[in-house]
Tab-separated table of C-alpha atoms in Angstrom:
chain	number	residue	atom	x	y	z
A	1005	UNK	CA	270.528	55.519	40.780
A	1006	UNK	CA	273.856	57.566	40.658
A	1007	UNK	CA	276.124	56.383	43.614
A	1008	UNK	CA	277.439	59.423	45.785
A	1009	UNK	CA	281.545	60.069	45.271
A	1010	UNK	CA	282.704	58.775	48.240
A	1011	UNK	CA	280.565	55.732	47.756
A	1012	UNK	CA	282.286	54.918	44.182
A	1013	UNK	CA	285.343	55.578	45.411
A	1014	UNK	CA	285.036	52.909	47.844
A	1015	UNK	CA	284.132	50.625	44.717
A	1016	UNK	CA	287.290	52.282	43.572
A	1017	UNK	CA	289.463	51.015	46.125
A	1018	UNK	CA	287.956	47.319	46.332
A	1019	UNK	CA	289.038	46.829	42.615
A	1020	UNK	CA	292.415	48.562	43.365
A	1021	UNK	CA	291.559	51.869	41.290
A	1022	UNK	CA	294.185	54.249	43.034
A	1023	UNK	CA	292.090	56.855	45.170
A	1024	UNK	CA	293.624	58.979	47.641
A	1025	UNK	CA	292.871	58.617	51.398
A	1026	UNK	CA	289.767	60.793	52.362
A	1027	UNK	CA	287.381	61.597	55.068
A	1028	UNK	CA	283.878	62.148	55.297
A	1029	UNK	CA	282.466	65.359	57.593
A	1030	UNK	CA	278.930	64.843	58.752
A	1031	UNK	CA	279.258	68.496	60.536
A	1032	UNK	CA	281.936	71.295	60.350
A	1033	UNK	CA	282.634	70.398	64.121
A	1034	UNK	CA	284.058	66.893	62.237
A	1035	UNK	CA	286.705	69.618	61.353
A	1036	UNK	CA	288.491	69.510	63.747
A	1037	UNK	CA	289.328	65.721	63.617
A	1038	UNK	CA	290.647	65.558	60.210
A	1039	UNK	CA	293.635	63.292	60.193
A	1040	UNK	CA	294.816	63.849	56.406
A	1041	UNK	CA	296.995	66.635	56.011
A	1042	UNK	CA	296.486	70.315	55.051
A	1043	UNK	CA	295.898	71.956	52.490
A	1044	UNK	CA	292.163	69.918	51.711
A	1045	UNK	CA	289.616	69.881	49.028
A	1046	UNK	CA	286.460	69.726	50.323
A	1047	UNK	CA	283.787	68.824	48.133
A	1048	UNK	CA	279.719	68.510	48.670
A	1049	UNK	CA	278.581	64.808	48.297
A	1050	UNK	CA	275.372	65.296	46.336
A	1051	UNK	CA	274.130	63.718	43.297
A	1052	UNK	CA	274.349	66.180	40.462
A	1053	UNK	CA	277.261	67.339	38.769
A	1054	UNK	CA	278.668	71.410	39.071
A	1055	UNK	CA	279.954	71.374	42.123
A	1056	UNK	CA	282.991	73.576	41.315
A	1057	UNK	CA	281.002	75.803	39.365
A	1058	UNK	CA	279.105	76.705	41.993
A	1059	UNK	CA	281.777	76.742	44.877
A	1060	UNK	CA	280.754	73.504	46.454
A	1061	UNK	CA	284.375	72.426	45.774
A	1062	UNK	CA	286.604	74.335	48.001
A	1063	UNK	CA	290.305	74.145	49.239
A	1064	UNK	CA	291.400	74.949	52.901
A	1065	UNK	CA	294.762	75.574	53.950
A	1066	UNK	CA	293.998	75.269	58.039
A	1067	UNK	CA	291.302	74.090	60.517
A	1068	UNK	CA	289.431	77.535	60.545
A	1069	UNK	CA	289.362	77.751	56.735
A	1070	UNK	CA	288.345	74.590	56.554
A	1071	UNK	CA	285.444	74.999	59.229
A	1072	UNK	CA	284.329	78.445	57.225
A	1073	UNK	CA	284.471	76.348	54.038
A	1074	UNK	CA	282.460	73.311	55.303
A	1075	UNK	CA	279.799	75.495	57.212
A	1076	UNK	CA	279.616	77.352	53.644
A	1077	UNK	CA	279.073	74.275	51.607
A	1078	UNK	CA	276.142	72.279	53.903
A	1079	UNK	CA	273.759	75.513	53.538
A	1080	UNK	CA	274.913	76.206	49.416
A	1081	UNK	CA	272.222	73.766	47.512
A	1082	UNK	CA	272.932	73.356	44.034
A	1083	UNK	CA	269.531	72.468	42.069
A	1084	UNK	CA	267.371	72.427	45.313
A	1085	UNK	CA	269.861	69.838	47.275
A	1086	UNK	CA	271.855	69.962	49.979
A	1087	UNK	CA	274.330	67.958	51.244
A	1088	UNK	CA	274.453	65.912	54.623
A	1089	UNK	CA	278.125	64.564	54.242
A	1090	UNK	CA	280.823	66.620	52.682
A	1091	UNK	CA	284.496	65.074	51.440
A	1092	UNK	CA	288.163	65.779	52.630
A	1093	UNK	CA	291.106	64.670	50.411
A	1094	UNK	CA	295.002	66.226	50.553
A	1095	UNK	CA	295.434	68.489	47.401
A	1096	UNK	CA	296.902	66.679	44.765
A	1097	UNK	CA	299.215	68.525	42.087
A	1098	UNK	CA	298.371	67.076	38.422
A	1099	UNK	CA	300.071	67.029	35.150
A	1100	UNK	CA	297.083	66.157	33.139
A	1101	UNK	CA	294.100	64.986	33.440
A	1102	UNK	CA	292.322	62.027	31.561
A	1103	UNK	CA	288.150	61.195	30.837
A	1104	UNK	CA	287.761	57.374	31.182
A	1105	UNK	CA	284.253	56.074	31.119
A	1106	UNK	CA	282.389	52.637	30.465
A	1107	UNK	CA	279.091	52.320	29.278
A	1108	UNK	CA	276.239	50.312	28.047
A	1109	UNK	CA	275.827	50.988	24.202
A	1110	UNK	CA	272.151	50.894	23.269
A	1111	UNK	CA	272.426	49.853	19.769
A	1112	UNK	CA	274.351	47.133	20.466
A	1113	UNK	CA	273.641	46.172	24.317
A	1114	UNK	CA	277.454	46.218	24.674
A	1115	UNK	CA	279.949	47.422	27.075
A	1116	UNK	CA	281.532	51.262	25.389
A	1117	UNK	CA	284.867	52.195	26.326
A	1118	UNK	CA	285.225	56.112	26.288
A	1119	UNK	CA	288.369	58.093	26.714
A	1120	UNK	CA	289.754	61.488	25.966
A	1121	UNK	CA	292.793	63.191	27.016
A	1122	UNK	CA	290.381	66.014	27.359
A	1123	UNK	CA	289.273	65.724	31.261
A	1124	UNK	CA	287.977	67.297	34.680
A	1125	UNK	CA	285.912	70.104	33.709
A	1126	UNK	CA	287.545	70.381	30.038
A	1127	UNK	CA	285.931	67.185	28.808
A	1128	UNK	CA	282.118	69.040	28.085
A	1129	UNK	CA	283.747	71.438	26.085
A	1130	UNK	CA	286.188	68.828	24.149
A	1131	UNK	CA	283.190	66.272	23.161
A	1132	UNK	CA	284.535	65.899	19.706
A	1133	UNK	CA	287.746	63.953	21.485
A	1134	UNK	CA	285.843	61.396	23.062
A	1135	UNK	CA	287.107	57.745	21.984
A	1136	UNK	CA	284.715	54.974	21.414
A	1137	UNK	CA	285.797	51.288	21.691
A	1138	UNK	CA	282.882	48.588	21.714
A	1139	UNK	CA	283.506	45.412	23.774
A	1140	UNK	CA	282.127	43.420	20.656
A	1141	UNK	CA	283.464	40.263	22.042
A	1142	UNK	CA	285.103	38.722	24.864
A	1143	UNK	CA	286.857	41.253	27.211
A	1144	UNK	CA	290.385	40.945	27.032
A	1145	UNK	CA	293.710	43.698	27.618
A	1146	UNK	CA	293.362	44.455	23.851
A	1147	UNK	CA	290.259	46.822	24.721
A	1148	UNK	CA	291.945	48.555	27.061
A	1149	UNK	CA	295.387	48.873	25.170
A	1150	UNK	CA	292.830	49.699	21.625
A	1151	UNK	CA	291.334	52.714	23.726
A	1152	UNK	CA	294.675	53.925	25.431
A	1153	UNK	CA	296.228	54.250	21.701
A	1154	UNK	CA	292.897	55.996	19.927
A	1155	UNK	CA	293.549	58.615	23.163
A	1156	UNK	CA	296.577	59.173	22.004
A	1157	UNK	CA	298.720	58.142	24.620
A	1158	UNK	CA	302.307	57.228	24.668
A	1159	UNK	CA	305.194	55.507	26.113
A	1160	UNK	CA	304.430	54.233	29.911
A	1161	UNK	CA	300.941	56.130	29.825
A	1162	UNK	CA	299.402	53.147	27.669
A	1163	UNK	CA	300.168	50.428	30.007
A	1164	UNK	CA	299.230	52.615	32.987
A	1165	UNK	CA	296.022	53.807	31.340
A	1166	UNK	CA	294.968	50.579	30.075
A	1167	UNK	CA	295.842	49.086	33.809
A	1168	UNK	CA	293.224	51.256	34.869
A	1169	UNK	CA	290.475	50.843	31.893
A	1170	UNK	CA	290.986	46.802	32.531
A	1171	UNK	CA	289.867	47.162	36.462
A	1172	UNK	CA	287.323	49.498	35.464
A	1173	UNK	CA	285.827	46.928	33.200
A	1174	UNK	CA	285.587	43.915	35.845
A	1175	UNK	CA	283.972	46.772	38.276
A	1176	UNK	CA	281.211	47.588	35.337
A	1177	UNK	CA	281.085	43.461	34.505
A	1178	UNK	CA	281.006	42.091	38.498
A	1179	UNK	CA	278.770	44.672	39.850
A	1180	UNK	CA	275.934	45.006	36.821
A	1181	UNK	CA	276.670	48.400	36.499
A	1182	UNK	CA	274.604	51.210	33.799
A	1183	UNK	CA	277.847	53.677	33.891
A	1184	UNK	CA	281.348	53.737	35.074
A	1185	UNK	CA	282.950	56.765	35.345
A	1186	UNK	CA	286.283	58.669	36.327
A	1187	UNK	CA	286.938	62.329	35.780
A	1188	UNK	CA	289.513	62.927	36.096
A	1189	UNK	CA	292.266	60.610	36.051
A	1190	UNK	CA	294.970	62.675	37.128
A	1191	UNK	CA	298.509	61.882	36.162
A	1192	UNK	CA	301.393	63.893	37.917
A	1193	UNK	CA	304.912	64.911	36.573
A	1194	UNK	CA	306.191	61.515	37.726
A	1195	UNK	CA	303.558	59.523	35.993
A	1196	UNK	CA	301.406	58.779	38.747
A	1197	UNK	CA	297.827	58.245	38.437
A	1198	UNK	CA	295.099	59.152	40.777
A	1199	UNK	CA	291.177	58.869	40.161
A	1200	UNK	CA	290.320	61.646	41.509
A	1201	UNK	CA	286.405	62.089	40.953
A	1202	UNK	CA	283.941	59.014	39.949
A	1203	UNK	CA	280.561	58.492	38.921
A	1204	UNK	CA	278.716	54.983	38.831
A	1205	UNK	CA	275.307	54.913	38.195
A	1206	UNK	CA	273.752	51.298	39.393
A	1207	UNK	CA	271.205	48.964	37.428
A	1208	UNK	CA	268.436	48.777	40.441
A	1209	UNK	CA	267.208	45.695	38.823
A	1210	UNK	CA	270.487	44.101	39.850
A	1211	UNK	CA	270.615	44.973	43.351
A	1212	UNK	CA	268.534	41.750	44.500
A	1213	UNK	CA	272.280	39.874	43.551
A	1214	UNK	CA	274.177	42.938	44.659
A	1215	UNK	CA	274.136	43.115	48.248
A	1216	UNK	CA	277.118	45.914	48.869
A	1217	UNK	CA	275.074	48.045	46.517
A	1218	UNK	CA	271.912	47.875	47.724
A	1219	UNK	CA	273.110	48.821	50.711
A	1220	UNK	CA	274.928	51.629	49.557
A	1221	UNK	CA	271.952	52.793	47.308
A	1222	UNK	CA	269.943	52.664	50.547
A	1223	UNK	CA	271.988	55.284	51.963
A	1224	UNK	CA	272.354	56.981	48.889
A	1225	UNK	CA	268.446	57.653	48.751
A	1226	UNK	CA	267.889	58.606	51.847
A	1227	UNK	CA	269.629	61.608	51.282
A	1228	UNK	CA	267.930	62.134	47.934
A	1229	UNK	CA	264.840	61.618	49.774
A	1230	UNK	CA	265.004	64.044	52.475
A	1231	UNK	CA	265.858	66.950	49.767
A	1232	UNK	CA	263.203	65.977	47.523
A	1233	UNK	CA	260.918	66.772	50.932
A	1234	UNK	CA	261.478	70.293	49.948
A	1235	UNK	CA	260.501	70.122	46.640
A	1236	UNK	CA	256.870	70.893	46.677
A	1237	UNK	CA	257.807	74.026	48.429
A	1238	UNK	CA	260.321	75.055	46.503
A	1239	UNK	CA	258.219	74.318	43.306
A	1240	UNK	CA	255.547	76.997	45.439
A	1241	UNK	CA	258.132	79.212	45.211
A	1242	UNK	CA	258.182	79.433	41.443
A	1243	UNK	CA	254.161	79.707	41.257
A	1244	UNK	CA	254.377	84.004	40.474
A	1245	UNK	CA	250.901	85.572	40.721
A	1246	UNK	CA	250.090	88.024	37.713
A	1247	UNK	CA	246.902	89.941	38.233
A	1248	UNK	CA	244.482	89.772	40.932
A	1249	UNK	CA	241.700	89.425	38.994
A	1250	UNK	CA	242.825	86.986	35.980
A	1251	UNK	CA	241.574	83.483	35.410
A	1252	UNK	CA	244.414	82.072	32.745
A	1253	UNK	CA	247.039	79.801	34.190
A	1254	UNK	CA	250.217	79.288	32.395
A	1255	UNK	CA	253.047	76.620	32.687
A	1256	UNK	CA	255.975	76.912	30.510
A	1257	UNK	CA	259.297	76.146	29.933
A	1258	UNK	CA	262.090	78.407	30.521
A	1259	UNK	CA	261.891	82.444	30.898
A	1260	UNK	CA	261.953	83.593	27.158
A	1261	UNK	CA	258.852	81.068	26.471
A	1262	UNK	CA	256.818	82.116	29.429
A	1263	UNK	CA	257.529	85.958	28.793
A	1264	UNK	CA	256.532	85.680	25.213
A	1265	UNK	CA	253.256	83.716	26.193
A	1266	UNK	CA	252.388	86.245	28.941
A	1267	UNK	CA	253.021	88.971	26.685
A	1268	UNK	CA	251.031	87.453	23.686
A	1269	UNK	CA	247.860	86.820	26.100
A	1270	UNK	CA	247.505	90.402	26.966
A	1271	UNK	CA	247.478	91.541	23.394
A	1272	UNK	CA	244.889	89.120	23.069
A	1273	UNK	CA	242.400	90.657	25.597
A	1274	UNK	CA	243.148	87.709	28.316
A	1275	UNK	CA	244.510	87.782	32.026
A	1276	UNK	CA	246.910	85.939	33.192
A	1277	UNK	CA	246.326	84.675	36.747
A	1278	UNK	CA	249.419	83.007	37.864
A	1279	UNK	CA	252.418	80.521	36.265
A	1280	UNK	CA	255.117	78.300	36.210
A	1281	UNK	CA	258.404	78.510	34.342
A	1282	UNK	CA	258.727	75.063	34.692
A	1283	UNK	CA	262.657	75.349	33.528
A	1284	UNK	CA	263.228	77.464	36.430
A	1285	UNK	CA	261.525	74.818	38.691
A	1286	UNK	CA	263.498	72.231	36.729
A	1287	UNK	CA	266.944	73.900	37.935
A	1288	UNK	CA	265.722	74.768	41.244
A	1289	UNK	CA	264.683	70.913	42.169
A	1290	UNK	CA	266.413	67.625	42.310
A	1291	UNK	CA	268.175	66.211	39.494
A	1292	UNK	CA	266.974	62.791	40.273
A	1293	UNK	CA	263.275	64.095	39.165
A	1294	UNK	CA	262.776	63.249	35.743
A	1295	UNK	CA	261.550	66.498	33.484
A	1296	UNK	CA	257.656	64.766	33.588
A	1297	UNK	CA	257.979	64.625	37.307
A	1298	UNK	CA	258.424	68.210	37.380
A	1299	UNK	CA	255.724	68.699	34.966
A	1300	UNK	CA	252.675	66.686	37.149
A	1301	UNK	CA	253.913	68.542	40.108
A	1302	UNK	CA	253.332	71.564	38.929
A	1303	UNK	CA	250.177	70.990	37.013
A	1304	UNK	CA	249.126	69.735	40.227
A	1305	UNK	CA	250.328	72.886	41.773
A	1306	UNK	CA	248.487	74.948	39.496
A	1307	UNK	CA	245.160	73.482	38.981
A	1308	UNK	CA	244.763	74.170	43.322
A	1309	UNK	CA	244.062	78.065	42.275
A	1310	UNK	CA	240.527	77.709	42.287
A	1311	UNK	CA	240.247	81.064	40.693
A	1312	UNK	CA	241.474	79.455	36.967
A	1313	UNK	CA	239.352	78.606	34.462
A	1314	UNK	CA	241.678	78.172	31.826
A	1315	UNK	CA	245.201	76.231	31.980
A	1316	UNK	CA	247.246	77.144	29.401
A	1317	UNK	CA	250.510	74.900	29.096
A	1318	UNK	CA	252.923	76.210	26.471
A	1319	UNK	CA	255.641	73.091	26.026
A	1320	UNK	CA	258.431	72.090	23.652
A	1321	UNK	CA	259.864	68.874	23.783
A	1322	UNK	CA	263.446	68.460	23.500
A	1323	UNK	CA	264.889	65.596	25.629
A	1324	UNK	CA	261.118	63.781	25.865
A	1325	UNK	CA	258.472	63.871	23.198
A	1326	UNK	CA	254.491	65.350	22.574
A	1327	UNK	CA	253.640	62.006	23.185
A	1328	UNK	CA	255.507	61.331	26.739
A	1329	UNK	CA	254.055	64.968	27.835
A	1330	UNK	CA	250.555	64.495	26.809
A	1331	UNK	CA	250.673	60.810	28.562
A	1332	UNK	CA	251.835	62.677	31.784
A	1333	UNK	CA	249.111	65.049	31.894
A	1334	UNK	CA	246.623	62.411	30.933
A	1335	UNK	CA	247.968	60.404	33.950
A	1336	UNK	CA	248.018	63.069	36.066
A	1337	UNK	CA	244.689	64.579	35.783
A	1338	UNK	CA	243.234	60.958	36.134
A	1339	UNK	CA	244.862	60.488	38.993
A	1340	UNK	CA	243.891	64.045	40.851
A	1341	UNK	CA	240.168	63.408	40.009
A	1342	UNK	CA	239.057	66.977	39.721
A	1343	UNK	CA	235.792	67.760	40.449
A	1344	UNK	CA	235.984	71.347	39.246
A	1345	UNK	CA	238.720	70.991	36.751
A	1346	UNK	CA	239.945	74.123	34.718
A	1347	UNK	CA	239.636	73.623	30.888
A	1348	UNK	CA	243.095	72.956	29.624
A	1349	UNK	CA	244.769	74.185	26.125
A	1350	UNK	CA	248.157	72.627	25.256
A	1351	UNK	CA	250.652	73.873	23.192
A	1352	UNK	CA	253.133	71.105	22.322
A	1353	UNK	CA	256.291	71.165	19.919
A	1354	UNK	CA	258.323	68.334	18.843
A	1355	UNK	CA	258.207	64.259	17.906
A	1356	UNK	CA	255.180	62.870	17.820
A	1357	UNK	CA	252.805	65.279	18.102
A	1358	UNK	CA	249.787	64.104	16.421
A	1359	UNK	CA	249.996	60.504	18.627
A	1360	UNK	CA	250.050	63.214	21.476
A	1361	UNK	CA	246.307	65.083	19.840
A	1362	UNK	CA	245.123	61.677	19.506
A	1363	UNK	CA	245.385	60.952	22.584
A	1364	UNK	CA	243.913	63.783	24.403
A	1365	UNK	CA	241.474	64.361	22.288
A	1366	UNK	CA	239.030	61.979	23.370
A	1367	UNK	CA	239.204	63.699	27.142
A	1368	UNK	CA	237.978	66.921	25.150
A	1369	UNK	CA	241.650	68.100	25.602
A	1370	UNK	CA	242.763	71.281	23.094
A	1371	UNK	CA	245.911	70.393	21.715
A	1372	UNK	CA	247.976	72.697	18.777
A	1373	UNK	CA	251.173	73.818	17.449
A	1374	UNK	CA	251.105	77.299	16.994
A	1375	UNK	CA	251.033	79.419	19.947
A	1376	UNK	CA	248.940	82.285	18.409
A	1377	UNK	CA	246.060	79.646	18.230
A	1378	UNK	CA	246.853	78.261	21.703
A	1379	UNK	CA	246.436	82.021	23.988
A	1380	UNK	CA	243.530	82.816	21.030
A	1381	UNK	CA	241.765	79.712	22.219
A	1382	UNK	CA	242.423	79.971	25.902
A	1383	UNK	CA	241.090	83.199	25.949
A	1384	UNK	CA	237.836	82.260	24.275
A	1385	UNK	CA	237.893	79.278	26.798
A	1386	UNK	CA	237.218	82.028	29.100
A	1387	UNK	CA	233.487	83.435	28.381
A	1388	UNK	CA	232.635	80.161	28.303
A	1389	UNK	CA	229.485	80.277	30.582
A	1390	UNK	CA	230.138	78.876	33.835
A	1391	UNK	CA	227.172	76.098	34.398
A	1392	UNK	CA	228.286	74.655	30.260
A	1393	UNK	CA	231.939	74.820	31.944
A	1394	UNK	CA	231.048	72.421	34.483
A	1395	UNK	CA	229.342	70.355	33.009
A	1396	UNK	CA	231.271	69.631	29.948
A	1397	UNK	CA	234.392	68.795	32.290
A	1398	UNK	CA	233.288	66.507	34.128
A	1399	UNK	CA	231.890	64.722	31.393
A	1400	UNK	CA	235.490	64.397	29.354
A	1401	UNK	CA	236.984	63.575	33.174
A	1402	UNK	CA	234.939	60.783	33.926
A	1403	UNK	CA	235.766	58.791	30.741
C-alpha cells in the first residue's frame, strides 16, 4: 500500500529528511487560510503517479488563482480517482534535481540503493543512469558515500547526498518498509537540498508492529476506497454495444487488439454483440487494482448480457502470465455460479501457456494461440443448438 505524499513526507520530517513546510486543503474554501507564502504548488494527493502530466500539479501566484486551481484539481481524476485532500508548498527554485530510492532486491532479499543525477520527471526517460548499490552486509556510511560517488557527485554534494541516503536507510530499516522513495531531491544554487516529492510503499504484513503506519494506511485507504466505489460504473462505461442483434462478446486488451478482433469476426460471418477494451478500463480505473482485478470485473460485467452466447476473450500477457489469466477466469466463473453461462473461447499469448490449456481444459474451456482459430471457433460456438448449449455448460460448471 503506497502512502499518500503528504503522509511520507511526514515520515520525512520524523527522520529529519528536509521537506518544506506545507498545508493540506480539504476544500478550495481552505484557500483562503493558507499561511505559507505565495506563489504555491498545489498538487492532488492521490496514489498514482502523473500528476503534472495531467495538470494536477499547478502553481498559484494569489488566493483567487489558487481557489480556480484547487476547484480545478478535486473534479480532474487521473485513472478514475479523485482526490479528497490536495497539497500547498512555497515554490522552490532548484539547481538540479536528484533520483534517490531504496528498495528490497528480490534476488538477494537485500536492501538496493538507487540513485541517478537524472530526476523529477527526467528520471523515466534516463533509466540507463540509475545506480545500484546492494546493502550486502551491515549498513554503514560507506553505502551511502559508495552510491553518492557511482552518481557522480562531487565536492560537498557527496556528504550532503549521502547525509540524506543514510536517514533514508534507517526510515526503510525502522519502519519495514517495501520502497523508499524521493523524486526529486532538489539542490539549489547554494547547495541546499530539499525532498521535494516521496513515495513509500508499506509492507502490510508489518503494520501489526507499526502502529503510526497503520494508522496512516487507514486513512490512506479510505480514500482509495471511496474511488474504487466508482469503478463498476466506470468499467459500464467502457462496455460499447456493437449490433443489436449479435450474440459474440469480446474482451480485449487495448484499442488496436480489440479493433483487429472486431474486424476479423465480421469477415468471418459472426456478430459482435458488445465489448471491453479492457486497457481502456485499465487506465480509466484505480491503479491500486491489479490488471486480474480488472479482468474478473469485467468478465463479470460481460457475462450479465443475457443475449451472448459466445465470450470471446482475446488476451496477451505482458506484466502477468497465461497461467495467472486463465486462474482468474477459472476463479471467477466459479465464484459467479452461472446458471446460463455463455460458452467461452480464450485467446491467450505469452509464458506459460500450455499450464494455462491444462487447466481450463477440464471445465470444457477453448483455449488457443492464434486468433484466426479463436473468432473461427467462436463463431461456430454460435449454431450450436440451444438445448446441447445448456446442457453441456452446466455440466463443465458444476465440476
Amino acid at each position: 500500500m503506497d502512502l499518500l505524499e503528504y503522509q511520507t513526507k511526514e515520515l520525512f520530517r520524523q527522520m529529519g529528511i528536509p521537506v518544506l513546510p506545507s498545508q493540506r486543503i480539504a476544500r478550495p474554501t481552505d484557500v483562503k487560510e493558507l499561511k505559507i507564502p505565495y506563489p504555491v504548488v498545489l498538487k492532488s494527493q492521490i496514489h498514482t503517479a502523473g500528476r503534472s502530466k495531467t495538470g494536477s500539479v499547478r502553481l498559484a501566484e494569489n488566493t483567487i488563482d489558487a481557489i480556480a486551481s484547487t476547484q480545478a484539481i478535486f473534479h480532474l481524476p487521473i485513472m478514475g480517482q479523485y482526490p479528497e485532500v490536495v497539497l500547498a508548498e512555497p515554490k522552490y527554485e532548484t539547481d538540479l534535481e536528484f533520483y534517490l530510492a531504496i528498495v528490497l532486491d528480490n534476488a538477494t532479499r537485500r536492501p538496493l540503493l538507487l540513485g541517478s543525477q537524472y530526476g523529477g520527471l527526467e528520471v523515466e526517460s534516463k533509466l540507463e543512469h540509475i545506480q545500484r548499490v546492494i546493502v550486502d552486509q551491515e549498513f554503514s556510511p560507506f553505502y551511502a558515500r559508495r552510491l553518492a560517488l557511482k552518481m557522480g557527485l562531487k565536492g560537498v554534494l557527496i556528504q550532503s547526498v549521502s547525509a540524506v541516503i543514510e536517514k533514508m536507510y534507517q526510515l526503510f530499516v525502522r519502519q519495514d518498509l517495501d520502497l523508499l522513495e524521493i523524486n526529486p531531491l532538489a539542490v539549489t544554487a547554494e547547495g541546499e537540498l530539499m525532498a521535494l516529492d516521496g513515495r513509500v510503499t508499506v509492507n502490510d504484513a508489518a503494520l501489526g508492529r507499526q502502529d503510526n503506519l497503520a494508522s496512516m494506511v487507514a486513512s490512506s485507504r479510505n480514500q482509495a476506497y471511496q474511488a474504487q466505489a466508482s469503478v463498476s460504473s466506470r468499467l459500464t462505461c467502457r462496455f460499447k454495444q456493437v449490433e443489436t442483434d449479435g450474440n459474440i462478446g469480446i474482451i480485449s486488451a487495448g484499442a488496436g487488439l480489440t479493433m483487429t478482433t472486431l474486424d476479423l469476426l465480421k469477415q468471418a460471418g459472426g456478430k459482435a454483440a458488445s465489448f471491453i477494451d479492457l486497457g481502456e478500463a485499465y487506465r480509466y480505473c484505480l491503479p491500486q487494482l491489479s490488471f486480474t482485478e480488472h479482468f474478473e470485473q469485467s468478465l463479470s460485467l460481460m457475462v450479465q448480457d443475457k443475449s451472448l452466447k459466445v465470450l470471446l476473450i482475446n488476451l496477451i500477457g505482458t506484466s502477468i502470465s497465461c497461467l495467472q489469466i486463465a486462474e482468474t477466469f477459472a476463479d471467477s466463473i466459479k465464484r459467479q455460479s452461472l446458471q446460463t453461462p455463455p460458452l467461452f473461447v480464450l485467446r491467450l499469448v505469452g509464458t506459460q501457456f500450455h499450464q494455462a490449456r491444462e487447466l481450463l481444459i477440464p471445465m470444457g474451456i477453448s483455449v488457443v494461440e492464434q486468433l484466426d482459430s479463436a473468432v473461427n471457433q467462436a463463431v461456430a460456438l454460435t449454431k450450436i443448438n440451444p438445448v446441447r448449449e445448456l446442457n453441456t455448460s452446466s455440466s463443465r460448471f458444476r465440476a
